[in-house]
mmCIF file of C-alpha atoms in Angstrom:
data_model
loop_
_atom_site.group_PDB
_atom_site.id
_atom_site.type_symbol
_atom_site.label_atom_id
_atom_site.label_comp_id
_atom_site.label_asym_id
_atom_site.label_seq_id
_atom_site.Cartn_x
_atom_site.Cartn_y
_atom_site.Cartn_z
ATOM 1 C CA MET A 1 0.000 0.000 0.000
ATOM 2 C CA THR A 2 1.346 3.380 -0.858
ATOM 3 C CA SER A 3 1.875 6.219 1.562
ATOM 4 C CA ALA A 4 -1.079 8.045 -0.030
ATOM 5 C CA ASN A 5 -3.448 6.280 2.355
ATOM 6 C CA GLN A 6 -4.353 8.248 5.437
ATOM 7 C CA THR A 7 -6.872 7.429 8.131
ATOM 8 C CA PRO A 8 -10.119 9.448 8.045
ATOM 9 C CA SER A 9 -9.803 13.006 9.278
ATOM 10 C CA SER A 10 -11.887 12.468 12.425
ATOM 11 C CA GLY A 11 -9.189 10.394 14.088
ATOM 12 C CA PRO A 12 -6.823 7.433 13.820
ATOM 13 C CA SER A 13 -8.190 3.934 13.357
ATOM 14 C CA THR A 14 -7.222 0.608 11.787
ATOM 15 C CA PRO A 15 -7.999 0.662 8.048
ATOM 16 C CA TYR A 16 -11.245 -1.148 7.159
ATOM 17 C CA SER A 17 -12.237 -1.514 10.828
ATOM 18 C CA ARG A 18 -15.680 -0.447 12.031
ATOM 19 C CA GLU A 19 -14.209 2.738 13.512
ATOM 20 C CA TRP A 20 -12.484 3.482 10.213
ATOM 21 C CA ARG A 21 -15.711 3.078 8.269
ATOM 22 C CA GLU A 22 -17.746 5.194 10.691
ATOM 23 C CA ALA A 23 -15.317 8.113 10.354
ATOM 24 C CA LEU A 24 -15.068 7.806 6.590
ATOM 25 C CA THR A 25 -16.247 10.521 4.195
ATOM 26 C CA GLY A 26 -16.587 10.263 0.447
ATOM 27 C CA ARG A 27 -13.530 12.469 0.080
ATOM 28 C CA ASP A 28 -11.554 9.979 2.208
ATOM 29 C CA LEU A 29 -12.683 7.148 -0.062
ATOM 30 C CA LEU A 30 -11.710 8.993 -3.219
ATOM 31 C CA ASN A 31 -8.244 9.665 -1.807
ATOM 32 C CA TRP A 32 -7.728 6.087 -0.592
ATOM 33 C CA ALA A 33 -5.269 3.930 -2.537
ATOM 34 C CA PHE A 34 -7.139 0.662 -2.923
ATOM 35 C CA PRO A 35 -5.330 -2.545 -3.925
ATOM 36 C CA SER A 36 -5.608 -3.922 -7.424
ATOM 37 C CA VAL A 37 -7.625 -7.115 -7.943
ATOM 38 C CA THR A 38 -6.279 -10.212 -9.684
ATOM 39 C CA GLU A 39 -8.122 -13.471 -10.355
ATOM 40 C CA ILE A 40 -6.236 -16.771 -10.249
ATOM 41 C CA SER A 41 -7.170 -20.353 -11.045
ATOM 42 C CA GLU A 42 -9.156 -22.215 -8.385
ATOM 43 C CA ALA A 43 -6.533 -24.939 -8.643
ATOM 44 C CA ALA A 44 -4.121 -22.535 -6.922
ATOM 45 C CA ILE A 45 -6.391 -22.276 -3.859
ATOM 46 C CA GLU A 46 -5.892 -25.016 -1.279
ATOM 47 C CA GLY A 47 -6.962 -25.719 2.264
ATOM 48 C CA ILE A 48 -4.366 -25.708 5.046
ATOM 49 C CA PHE A 49 -4.588 -26.547 8.720
ATOM 50 C CA CYS A 50 -3.019 -23.954 11.006
ATOM 51 C CA LYS A 51 -2.103 -24.908 14.538
ATOM 52 C CA LYS A 52 -2.790 -22.415 17.291
ATOM 53 C CA ASP A 53 0.879 -21.549 17.803
ATOM 54 C CA GLU A 54 1.463 -20.824 14.098
ATOM 55 C CA ASN A 55 1.521 -17.272 12.730
ATOM 56 C CA SER A 56 1.219 -17.964 9.016
ATOM 57 C CA ILE A 57 -2.155 -16.224 8.547
ATOM 58 C CA ILE A 58 -2.114 -12.657 7.230
ATOM 59 C CA PRO A 59 -3.509 -10.579 10.129
ATOM 60 C CA CYS A 60 -6.367 -8.139 9.599
ATOM 61 C CA SER A 61 -4.083 -5.256 10.550
ATOM 62 C CA GLU A 62 -1.956 -5.933 7.452
ATOM 63 C CA ILE A 63 -4.775 -6.138 4.913
ATOM 64 C CA ALA A 64 -4.378 -2.428 4.128
ATOM 65 C CA THR A 65 -0.732 -3.009 3.168
ATOM 66 C CA LEU A 66 -1.586 -5.445 0.367
ATOM 67 C CA GLN A 67 -0.908 -4.072 -3.093
ATOM 68 C CA THR A 68 -2.977 -6.793 -4.805
ATOM 69 C CA ILE A 69 -5.836 -8.953 -3.536
ATOM 70 C CA PRO A 70 -7.703 -12.001 -4.905
ATOM 71 C CA SER A 71 -10.910 -11.498 -6.860
ATOM 72 C CA ALA A 72 -14.359 -11.786 -5.296
ATOM 73 C CA LYS A 73 -14.804 -15.058 -7.205
ATOM 74 C CA ASN A 74 -11.581 -16.435 -5.669
ATOM 75 C CA LEU A 75 -12.665 -15.373 -2.184
ATOM 76 C CA LEU A 76 -16.095 -16.966 -2.602
ATOM 77 C CA TYR A 77 -14.429 -20.241 -3.569
ATOM 78 C CA ALA A 78 -12.085 -19.925 -0.566
ATOM 79 C CA LYS A 79 -15.050 -19.392 1.780
ATOM 80 C CA ARG A 80 -16.773 -22.522 0.469
ATOM 81 C CA LEU A 81 -13.570 -24.530 0.786
ATOM 82 C CA ILE A 82 -13.057 -23.538 4.422
ATOM 83 C CA GLY A 83 -16.708 -24.330 5.140
ATOM 84 C CA GLU A 84 -16.347 -27.813 3.645
ATOM 85 C CA LEU A 85 -13.149 -28.449 5.609
ATOM 86 C CA ASP A 86 -14.747 -27.252 8.846
ATOM 87 C CA THR A 87 -17.757 -29.515 8.279
ATOM 88 C CA GLY A 88 -15.498 -32.481 7.639
ATOM 89 C CA ALA A 89 -13.472 -31.711 10.757
ATOM 90 C CA ARG A 90 -16.593 -31.652 12.934
ATOM 91 C CA THR A 91 -17.770 -34.925 11.389
ATOM 92 C CA ARG A 92 -14.469 -36.525 12.340
ATOM 93 C CA SER A 93 -14.565 -35.019 15.849
ATOM 94 C CA HIS A 94 -11.502 -32.955 15.057
ATOM 95 C CA THR A 95 -9.562 -31.633 18.048
ATOM 96 C CA ASN A 96 -9.253 -27.941 18.910
ATOM 97 C CA GLU A 97 -5.566 -27.822 18.055
ATOM 98 C CA GLY A 98 -6.080 -25.213 15.358
ATOM 99 C CA SER A 99 -8.336 -24.199 12.507
ATOM 100 C CA TRP A 100 -8.678 -24.473 8.761
ATOM 101 C CA ALA A 101 -7.554 -21.707 6.449
ATOM 102 C CA VAL A 102 -6.676 -21.384 2.767
ATOM 103 C CA ARG A 103 -3.567 -20.649 0.786
ATOM 104 C CA ILE A 104 -4.561 -18.458 -2.154
ATOM 105 C CA GLY A 105 -1.699 -18.783 -4.608
ATOM 106 C CA SER A 106 1.056 -16.262 -3.985
ATOM 107 C CA PHE A 107 -1.283 -13.930 -2.086
ATOM 108 C CA GLY A 108 -0.674 -15.781 1.177
ATOM 109 C CA ASN A 109 -2.708 -17.606 3.813
ATOM 110 C CA PHE A 110 -6.142 -16.368 4.839
ATOM 111 C CA ASP A 111 -8.614 -17.513 7.480
ATOM 112 C CA LYS A 112 -12.350 -16.839 7.645
ATOM 113 C CA THR A 113 -11.863 -13.509 9.418
ATOM 114 C CA THR A 114 -9.447 -12.029 6.903
ATOM 115 C CA ILE A 115 -11.520 -13.277 3.973
ATOM 116 C CA LYS A 116 -14.620 -11.576 5.401
ATOM 117 C CA LEU A 117 -12.619 -8.375 5.775
ATOM 118 C CA LEU A 118 -11.711 -8.483 2.098
ATOM 119 C CA ASP A 119 -15.173 -9.493 0.945
ATOM 120 C CA PRO A 120 -17.450 -7.752 1.574
ATOM 121 C CA ILE A 121 -15.784 -4.862 3.448
ATOM 122 C CA VAL A 122 -12.874 -3.947 1.155
ATOM 123 C CA PHE A 123 -14.864 -4.648 -1.994
ATOM 124 C CA GLU A 124 -17.815 -2.596 -0.713
ATOM 125 C CA ALA A 125 -15.488 0.338 -0.041
ATOM 126 C CA MET A 126 -14.020 0.020 -3.536
ATOM 127 C CA ASP A 127 -17.489 -0.119 -5.112
ATOM 128 C CA MET A 128 -18.633 2.893 -3.091
ATOM 129 C CA ALA A 129 -15.592 4.925 -4.144
ATOM 130 C CA ARG A 130 -16.215 4.065 -7.804
ATOM 131 C CA GLY A 131 -19.912 4.925 -7.493
ATOM 132 C CA ILE A 132 -19.221 8.282 -5.839
ATOM 133 C CA ARG A 133 -16.616 9.214 -8.438
ATOM 134 C CA GLU A 134 -18.962 8.343 -11.318
ATOM 135 C CA MET A 135 -21.912 10.113 -9.687
ATOM 136 C CA LEU A 136 -19.900 13.303 -9.184
ATOM 137 C CA LYS A 137 -18.963 13.264 -12.853
ATOM 138 C CA TRP A 138 -22.531 12.522 -13.958
ATOM 139 C CA ILE A 139 -23.956 15.328 -11.816
ATOM 140 C CA GLY A 140 -21.311 17.734 -13.086
ATOM 141 C CA ASP A 141 -21.881 16.788 -16.712
ATOM 142 C CA ASN A 142 -25.669 16.904 -16.607
ATOM 143 C CA ALA A 143 -26.944 19.260 -13.918
ATOM 144 C CA SER A 144 -28.885 22.182 -15.383
ATOM 145 C CA SER A 145 -29.342 25.672 -13.999
ATOM 146 C CA ALA A 146 -32.632 24.549 -12.442
ATOM 147 C CA ARG A 147 -30.754 21.734 -10.693
ATOM 148 C CA ASP A 148 -27.823 23.878 -9.507
ATOM 149 C CA PRO A 149 -28.810 24.029 -5.791
ATOM 150 C CA PHE A 150 -29.481 20.289 -5.675
ATOM 151 C CA ALA A 151 -26.219 19.484 -7.446
ATOM 152 C CA VAL A 152 -24.234 21.595 -4.967
ATOM 153 C CA TRP A 153 -26.024 20.012 -1.989
ATOM 154 C CA PHE A 154 -25.646 16.440 -3.232
ATOM 155 C CA ARG A 155 -21.985 16.959 -4.094
ATOM 156 C CA ASP A 156 -21.413 18.116 -0.510
ATOM 157 C CA GLN A 157 -23.162 14.997 0.808
ATOM 158 C CA LEU A 158 -21.059 12.721 -1.381
ATOM 159 C CA LEU A 159 -17.778 14.325 -0.346
ATOM 160 C CA ASN A 160 -18.251 15.423 3.253
ATOM 161 C CA ALA A 161 -20.999 13.429 4.998
ATOM 162 C CA PRO A 162 -19.488 11.242 7.774
ATOM 163 C CA ASN A 163 -19.980 7.470 7.830
ATOM 164 C CA ILE A 164 -20.493 7.584 4.083
ATOM 165 C CA MET A 165 -20.757 3.795 3.816
ATOM 166 C CA GLN A 166 -23.939 3.879 5.929
ATOM 167 C CA LEU A 167 -25.377 7.160 4.674
ATOM 168 C CA SER A 168 -29.117 6.929 4.058
ATOM 169 C CA PHE A 169 -31.871 9.311 3.037
ATOM 170 C CA ARG A 170 -35.358 9.482 4.539
ATOM 171 C CA ALA A 171 -37.591 10.888 1.860
ATOM 172 C CA SER A 172 -40.390 8.720 3.257
ATOM 173 C CA THR A 173 -41.290 7.884 6.838
ATOM 174 C CA HIS A 174 -41.637 4.242 5.794
ATOM 175 C CA VAL A 175 -38.763 3.561 3.404
ATOM 176 C CA PRO A 176 -35.198 4.847 3.990
ATOM 177 C CA LEU A 177 -32.800 4.597 1.066
ATOM 178 C CA ASN A 178 -29.087 3.954 1.466
ATOM 179 C CA LEU A 179 -26.507 5.756 -0.623
ATOM 180 C CA SER A 180 -25.509 2.633 -2.536
ATOM 181 C CA SER A 181 -29.051 2.452 -3.966
ATOM 182 C CA ALA A 182 -29.109 6.188 -4.741
ATOM 183 C CA LEU A 183 -25.867 5.852 -6.707
ATOM 184 C CA PHE A 184 -27.653 3.616 -9.233
ATOM 185 C CA PHE A 185 -29.388 6.735 -10.580
ATOM 186 C CA ARG A 186 -26.199 7.806 -12.380
ATOM 187 C CA ASN A 187 -25.687 7.269 -16.095
ATOM 188 C CA GLU A 188 -27.978 4.594 -17.567
ATOM 189 C CA GLN A 189 -27.807 2.318 -14.535
ATOM 190 C CA TYR A 190 -30.526 -0.159 -13.584
ATOM 191 C CA ILE A 191 -32.123 1.042 -10.316
ATOM 192 C CA ASP A 192 -32.818 -1.513 -7.580
ATOM 193 C CA ASP A 193 -36.015 -2.567 -5.826
ATOM 194 C CA GLU A 194 -35.332 -0.331 -2.807
ATOM 195 C CA ALA A 195 -35.411 2.745 -5.035
ATOM 196 C CA ILE A 196 -38.548 1.495 -6.809
ATOM 197 C CA ARG A 197 -40.265 0.868 -3.489
ATOM 198 C CA LEU A 198 -39.361 4.325 -2.182
ATOM 199 C CA VAL A 199 -40.612 6.215 -5.237
ATOM 200 C CA LEU A 200 -43.907 4.296 -5.164
ATOM 201 C CA ASP A 201 -44.216 5.150 -1.472
ATOM 202 C CA LEU A 202 -43.690 8.830 -2.288
ATOM 203 C CA PHE A 203 -46.355 8.605 -4.987
ATOM 204 C CA SER A 204 -48.656 7.014 -2.423
ATOM 205 C CA GLU A 205 -48.088 9.893 -0.006
ATOM 206 C CA HIS A 206 -48.715 12.554 -2.654
ATOM 207 C CA TYR A 207 -51.311 11.171 -5.058
ATOM 208 C CA THR A 208 -53.770 9.370 -2.759
ATOM 209 C CA ALA A 209 -55.467 12.254 -0.952
ATOM 210 C CA ASN A 210 -58.844 11.136 -2.304
ATOM 211 C CA ASN A 211 -58.048 7.417 -1.949
ATOM 212 C CA GLN A 212 -58.567 6.841 -5.659
ATOM 213 C CA TYR A 213 -55.144 5.299 -6.284
ATOM 214 C CA ILE A 214 -53.159 2.444 -4.758
ATOM 215 C CA PHE A 215 -49.443 1.894 -5.391
ATOM 216 C CA ILE A 216 -48.381 -1.699 -4.804
ATOM 217 C CA PRO A 217 -44.839 -2.282 -3.438
ATOM 218 C CA PRO A 218 -42.621 -4.739 -5.374
ATOM 219 C CA LEU A 219 -42.346 -7.050 -2.363
ATOM 220 C CA ARG A 220 -46.139 -7.386 -2.236
ATOM 221 C CA ILE A 221 -46.189 -8.487 -5.876
ATOM 222 C CA GLN A 222 -43.434 -10.997 -5.093
ATOM 223 C CA GLN A 223 -45.519 -12.419 -2.242
ATOM 224 C CA TRP A 224 -48.485 -12.932 -4.532
ATOM 225 C CA THR A 225 -46.487 -14.474 -7.368
ATOM 226 C CA SER A 226 -44.645 -16.916 -5.100
ATOM 227 C CA SER A 227 -47.715 -18.091 -3.153
ATOM 228 C CA THR A 228 -49.392 -21.287 -4.317
ATOM 229 C CA LYS A 229 -52.226 -20.884 -1.809
ATOM 230 C CA TYR A 230 -54.303 -17.993 -0.572
ATOM 231 C CA ASN A 231 -52.952 -16.342 2.578
ATOM 232 C CA LYS A 232 -53.236 -13.079 4.505
ATOM 233 C CA SER A 233 -51.099 -11.219 1.972
ATOM 234 C CA PHE A 234 -53.986 -11.429 -0.514
ATOM 235 C CA LEU A 235 -56.202 -9.391 1.826
ATOM 236 C CA TRP A 236 -53.913 -6.358 1.548
ATOM 237 C CA LYS A 237 -55.918 -3.104 1.196
ATOM 238 C CA LYS A 238 -59.192 -5.076 1.312
ATOM 239 C CA GLU A 239 -61.062 -2.360 3.212
ATOM 240 C CA GLU A 240 -59.946 0.356 0.798
ATOM 241 C CA LEU A 241 -61.059 -1.742 -2.163
ATOM 242 C CA GLU A 242 -64.430 -2.482 -0.567
ATOM 243 C CA SER A 243 -65.025 1.247 -0.050
ATOM 244 C CA GLY A 244 -65.533 1.664 -3.792
ATOM 245 C CA ARG A 245 -63.354 4.785 -3.920
ATOM 246 C CA VAL A 246 -60.326 3.144 -5.536
ATOM 247 C CA GLU A 247 -60.211 3.801 -9.281
ATOM 248 C CA LYS A 248 -56.805 2.377 -10.180
ATOM 249 C CA ALA A 249 -53.867 0.524 -8.685
ATOM 250 C CA PHE A 250 -50.329 0.464 -10.044
ATOM 251 C CA ALA A 251 -47.288 -1.736 -9.612
ATOM 252 C CA VAL A 252 -43.739 -1.909 -10.905
ATOM 253 C CA VAL A 253 -42.995 -5.590 -11.460
ATOM 254 C CA HIS A 254 -39.663 -7.361 -11.729
ATOM 255 C CA MET A 255 -39.174 -9.689 -14.688
ATOM 256 C CA GLN A 256 -36.542 -11.954 -13.181
ATOM 257 C CA HIS A 257 -35.526 -13.825 -16.322
ATOM 258 C CA LEU A 258 -34.475 -10.498 -17.866
ATOM 259 C CA ASP A 259 -33.558 -8.504 -14.752
ATOM 260 C CA HIS A 260 -36.001 -5.947 -16.074
ATOM 261 C CA TRP A 261 -38.837 -3.750 -14.741
ATOM 262 C CA GLY A 262 -42.325 -3.368 -16.187
ATOM 263 C CA ALA A 263 -45.492 -1.588 -15.011
ATOM 264 C CA VAL A 264 -49.023 -2.835 -14.337
ATOM 265 C CA GLN A 265 -52.214 -0.783 -14.192
ATOM 266 C CA ILE A 266 -55.316 -2.226 -12.514
ATOM 267 C CA ASP A 267 -58.431 -0.349 -13.634
ATOM 268 C CA PHE A 268 -61.268 -0.950 -11.164
ATOM 269 C CA ILE A 269 -63.788 1.094 -13.160
ATOM 270 C CA ASN A 270 -63.361 -0.793 -16.435
ATOM 271 C CA GLN A 271 -62.240 -3.970 -14.635
ATOM 272 C CA GLU A 272 -59.184 -4.405 -16.789
ATOM 273 C CA LEU A 273 -55.527 -5.253 -16.187
ATOM 274 C CA SER A 274 -52.889 -3.738 -18.452
ATOM 275 C CA PHE A 275 -49.131 -4.109 -18.685
ATOM 276 C CA GLY A 276 -46.335 -2.221 -20.371
ATOM 277 C CA ASP A 277 -42.563 -2.163 -20.338
ATOM 278 C CA SER A 278 -39.820 -0.314 -22.157
ATOM 279 C CA LEU A 279 -38.753 -3.360 -24.213
ATOM 280 C CA ALA A 280 -42.229 -4.400 -25.436
ATOM 281 C CA MET A 281 -42.197 -7.701 -23.551
ATOM 282 C CA ASN A 282 -45.174 -9.731 -22.322
ATOM 283 C CA CYS A 283 -46.299 -9.623 -18.713
ATOM 284 C CA PRO A 284 -45.087 -12.647 -16.714
ATOM 285 C CA ILE A 285 -47.942 -15.115 -16.229
ATOM 286 C CA THR A 286 -47.171 -15.353 -12.508
ATOM 287 C CA VAL A 287 -47.656 -11.594 -12.108
ATOM 288 C CA GLU A 288 -51.077 -11.612 -13.768
ATOM 289 C CA SER A 289 -52.088 -14.696 -11.788
ATOM 290 C CA GLY A 290 -50.940 -13.178 -8.485
ATOM 291 C CA ILE A 291 -52.857 -9.948 -9.059
ATOM 292 C CA ARG A 292 -56.029 -11.815 -10.027
ATOM 293 C CA LYS A 293 -55.732 -13.887 -6.840
ATOM 294 C CA TRP A 294 -55.624 -10.623 -4.879
ATOM 295 C CA LEU A 295 -58.793 -9.387 -6.582
ATOM 296 C CA VAL A 296 -60.572 -12.694 -5.947
ATOM 297 C CA ALA A 297 -59.509 -12.794 -2.292
ATOM 298 C CA CYS A 298 -60.807 -9.253 -1.779
ATOM 299 C CA LYS A 299 -64.004 -10.159 -3.680
ATOM 300 C CA ILE A 300 -63.620 -7.297 -6.128
ATOM 301 C CA GLY A 301 -65.628 -7.718 -9.316
ATOM 302 C CA GLU A 302 -65.896 -11.476 -8.935
ATOM 303 C CA ASN A 303 -65.806 -12.905 -12.504
ATOM 304 C CA LYS A 304 -66.429 -9.618 -14.331
ATOM 305 C CA TRP A 305 -62.782 -8.754 -15.007
ATOM 306 C CA LYS A 306 -61.662 -8.836 -18.633
ATOM 307 C CA ARG A 307 -59.399 -11.689 -19.631
ATOM 308 C CA GLY A 308 -55.776 -11.191 -20.555
ATOM 309 C CA MET A 309 -53.699 -8.050 -20.220
ATOM 310 C CA GLY A 310 -54.342 -4.794 -22.015
ATOM 311 C CA LEU A 311 -51.515 -2.473 -23.082
ATOM 312 C CA PHE A 312 -50.344 0.123 -20.567
ATOM 313 C CA ARG A 313 -48.780 3.109 -22.291
ATOM 314 C CA ILE A 314 -45.062 3.295 -21.582
ATOM 315 C CA ALA A 315 -42.051 4.759 -23.387
ATOM 316 C CA ARG A 316 -39.522 2.585 -25.213
ATOM 317 C CA GLN A 317 -35.862 2.573 -24.269
ATOM 318 C CA PRO A 318 -32.743 1.905 -26.359
ATOM 319 C CA SER A 319 -31.529 -1.679 -26.001
ATOM 320 C CA THR A 320 -28.326 -0.445 -24.349
ATOM 321 C CA SER A 321 -30.164 1.539 -21.663
ATOM 322 C CA GLY A 322 -30.794 0.438 -18.090
ATOM 323 C CA SER A 323 -33.627 2.915 -17.599
ATOM 324 C CA CYS A 324 -36.479 0.384 -17.432
ATOM 325 C CA GLY A 325 -37.252 1.168 -13.775
ATOM 326 C CA ILE A 326 -37.205 4.933 -14.314
ATOM 327 C CA ILE A 327 -39.457 4.554 -17.359
ATOM 328 C CA ALA A 328 -41.933 2.305 -15.503
ATOM 329 C CA LEU A 329 -42.198 4.796 -12.633
ATOM 330 C CA ASN A 330 -42.569 7.663 -15.092
ATOM 331 C CA ALA A 331 -45.439 5.901 -16.906
ATOM 332 C CA ILE A 332 -47.270 5.359 -13.632
ATOM 333 C CA GLU A 333 -46.854 8.979 -12.558
ATOM 334 C CA HIS A 334 -47.973 10.182 -15.987
ATOM 335 C CA ALA A 335 -51.127 8.057 -15.647
ATOM 336 C CA VAL A 336 -52.124 9.801 -12.405
ATOM 337 C CA ASN A 337 -50.669 13.194 -13.323
ATOM 338 C CA PRO A 338 -50.673 13.863 -17.100
ATOM 339 C CA SER A 339 -48.691 17.080 -16.577
ATOM 340 C CA ILE A 340 -45.653 14.819 -16.069
ATOM 341 C CA SER A 341 -44.359 14.167 -19.575
ATOM 342 C CA LEU A 342 -43.613 10.637 -20.697
ATOM 343 C CA TRP A 343 -39.946 9.635 -20.782
ATOM 344 C CA GLU A 344 -38.085 10.462 -23.985
ATOM 345 C CA PRO A 345 -34.402 9.997 -24.851
ATOM 346 C CA GLN A 346 -33.789 13.758 -24.913
ATOM 347 C CA SER A 347 -35.236 14.173 -21.417
ATOM 348 C CA ALA A 348 -33.826 10.946 -19.943
ATOM 349 C CA VAL A 349 -31.222 12.676 -17.780
ATOM 350 C CA GLU A 350 -33.712 15.107 -16.283
ATOM 351 C CA HIS A 351 -36.157 12.338 -15.429
ATOM 352 C CA ARG A 352 -33.325 10.572 -13.578
ATOM 353 C CA MET A 353 -32.259 13.786 -11.878
ATOM 354 C CA ARG A 354 -35.837 14.447 -10.794
ATOM 355 C CA MET A 355 -36.134 10.966 -9.287
ATOM 356 C CA LEU A 356 -32.776 11.420 -7.571
ATOM 357 C CA GLU A 357 -34.007 14.621 -5.932
ATOM 358 C CA LEU A 358 -37.027 12.711 -4.652
ATOM 359 C CA VAL A 359 -35.218 9.701 -3.201
ATOM 360 C CA THR A 360 -32.559 11.827 -1.465
ATOM 361 C CA ALA A 361 -35.292 13.861 0.278
ATOM 362 C CA TYR A 362 -34.015 17.090 -1.266
ATOM 363 C CA SER A 363 -37.370 17.799 -2.919
ATOM 364 C CA THR A 364 -40.938 16.542 -2.738
ATOM 365 C CA VAL A 365 -43.275 15.358 -5.483
ATOM 366 C CA SER A 366 -45.336 18.515 -4.981
ATOM 367 C CA SER A 367 -42.428 20.940 -5.306
ATOM 368 C CA LEU A 368 -41.028 19.202 -8.384
ATOM 369 C CA ASN A 369 -44.383 19.254 -10.153
ATOM 370 C CA ASN A 370 -44.231 23.050 -10.289
ATOM 371 C CA TYR A 371 -41.887 23.153 -13.270
ATOM 372 C CA SER A 372 -41.443 21.317 -16.539
ATOM 373 C CA ILE A 373 -38.802 18.689 -17.237
ATOM 374 C CA LEU A 374 -38.036 20.339 -20.576
ATOM 375 C CA ASP A 375 -37.223 23.652 -18.874
ATOM 376 C CA MET A 376 -34.168 22.088 -17.256
ATOM 377 C CA LEU A 377 -32.027 20.996 -20.154
ATOM 378 C CA SER A 378 -29.324 23.713 -20.010
ATOM 379 C CA PRO A 379 -26.124 22.024 -18.785
ATOM 380 C CA PHE A 380 -23.287 23.545 -16.786
ATOM 381 C CA GLY A 381 -20.348 24.692 -18.818
ATOM 382 C CA ALA A 382 -16.610 24.492 -18.180
ATOM 383 C CA GLU A 383 -15.696 22.402 -15.136
ATOM 384 C CA GLY A 384 -19.208 22.460 -13.699
ATOM 385 C CA LEU A 385 -19.389 20.389 -10.542
ATOM 386 C CA ASN A 386 -16.884 17.741 -11.550
ATOM 387 C CA ALA A 387 -13.824 18.965 -9.689
ATOM 388 C CA VAL A 388 -13.022 17.309 -6.372
ATOM 389 C CA HIS A 389 -10.938 19.456 -4.060
#
């Protein structure tokens, strides 16, 4: 490890320890000299038995001095190997003379503790540093004059907030969002289910004053699709549905075989289900079946619902884009608030930026609805917000 590495500014601590992580800022991460990663053949990884009086294991205190570390794939294999050796030792009533470890090629000898320090802790820190660096560049490249205050605020959070690895945002009283999920909003990244759940929760808080809309969390859809029998989960929102005030329900559904998001609209007035996604795929059969089970369990419409799935209007994305989740959320919001324009390639960045403002609790749905997406497409010039000092 080079001399460039310094402990976080709030005080000395062992690198990668809990104290080190709690004191860490994004600026510390960006200035940290991480080791390079090299993958070797599994044949070069072997189990070894270390007696208690031996000192051949690399101690945790020296992990930060390593210039190169094994890949995550190598470490996963090493974990499994130690687990198999430990199980065999217990089966044979092995004595307590020592413990199993692994020799990973020329990297050295590692036990379970040092492997866990490398993966996930070191790899998580490396991923976070990469995500922060890319997000700073994306914000600097794409923030418009309308987004200037947000860009300045978010840049400060990314660089100076303490305990950056555990930083979370509370845009909703129900669903906090950690920074690692927020970082997926950069570039054309695929956003995760935590971000989807939070945005739907924010829609629920803002758009349901008259109880005419329901926004179904992704985990609820997963419960319905994985259940072979009726259970309590199918009685969710039963009282609201029985009131007769609900006009539509919406869900963002995960298409696991593609790692892709689509959107469902449930129209209680016309008793019709419709589905749309940004790649023009068909709705998974399990999703339609799960939703119909919910309607049956709540005794809504009985057998009057139309068969099959209608087409829910949703924008198309380029095949190289990972914006399916953003586009699904946008289509749902457009359905309940037509003043929100449908996603288009030329406004893709601003739709992402708008969602990022929401999930980081910088703005609310109400405040962001006061201006048009297309009014915000004037980028910063020169260095913008890219520079890290």
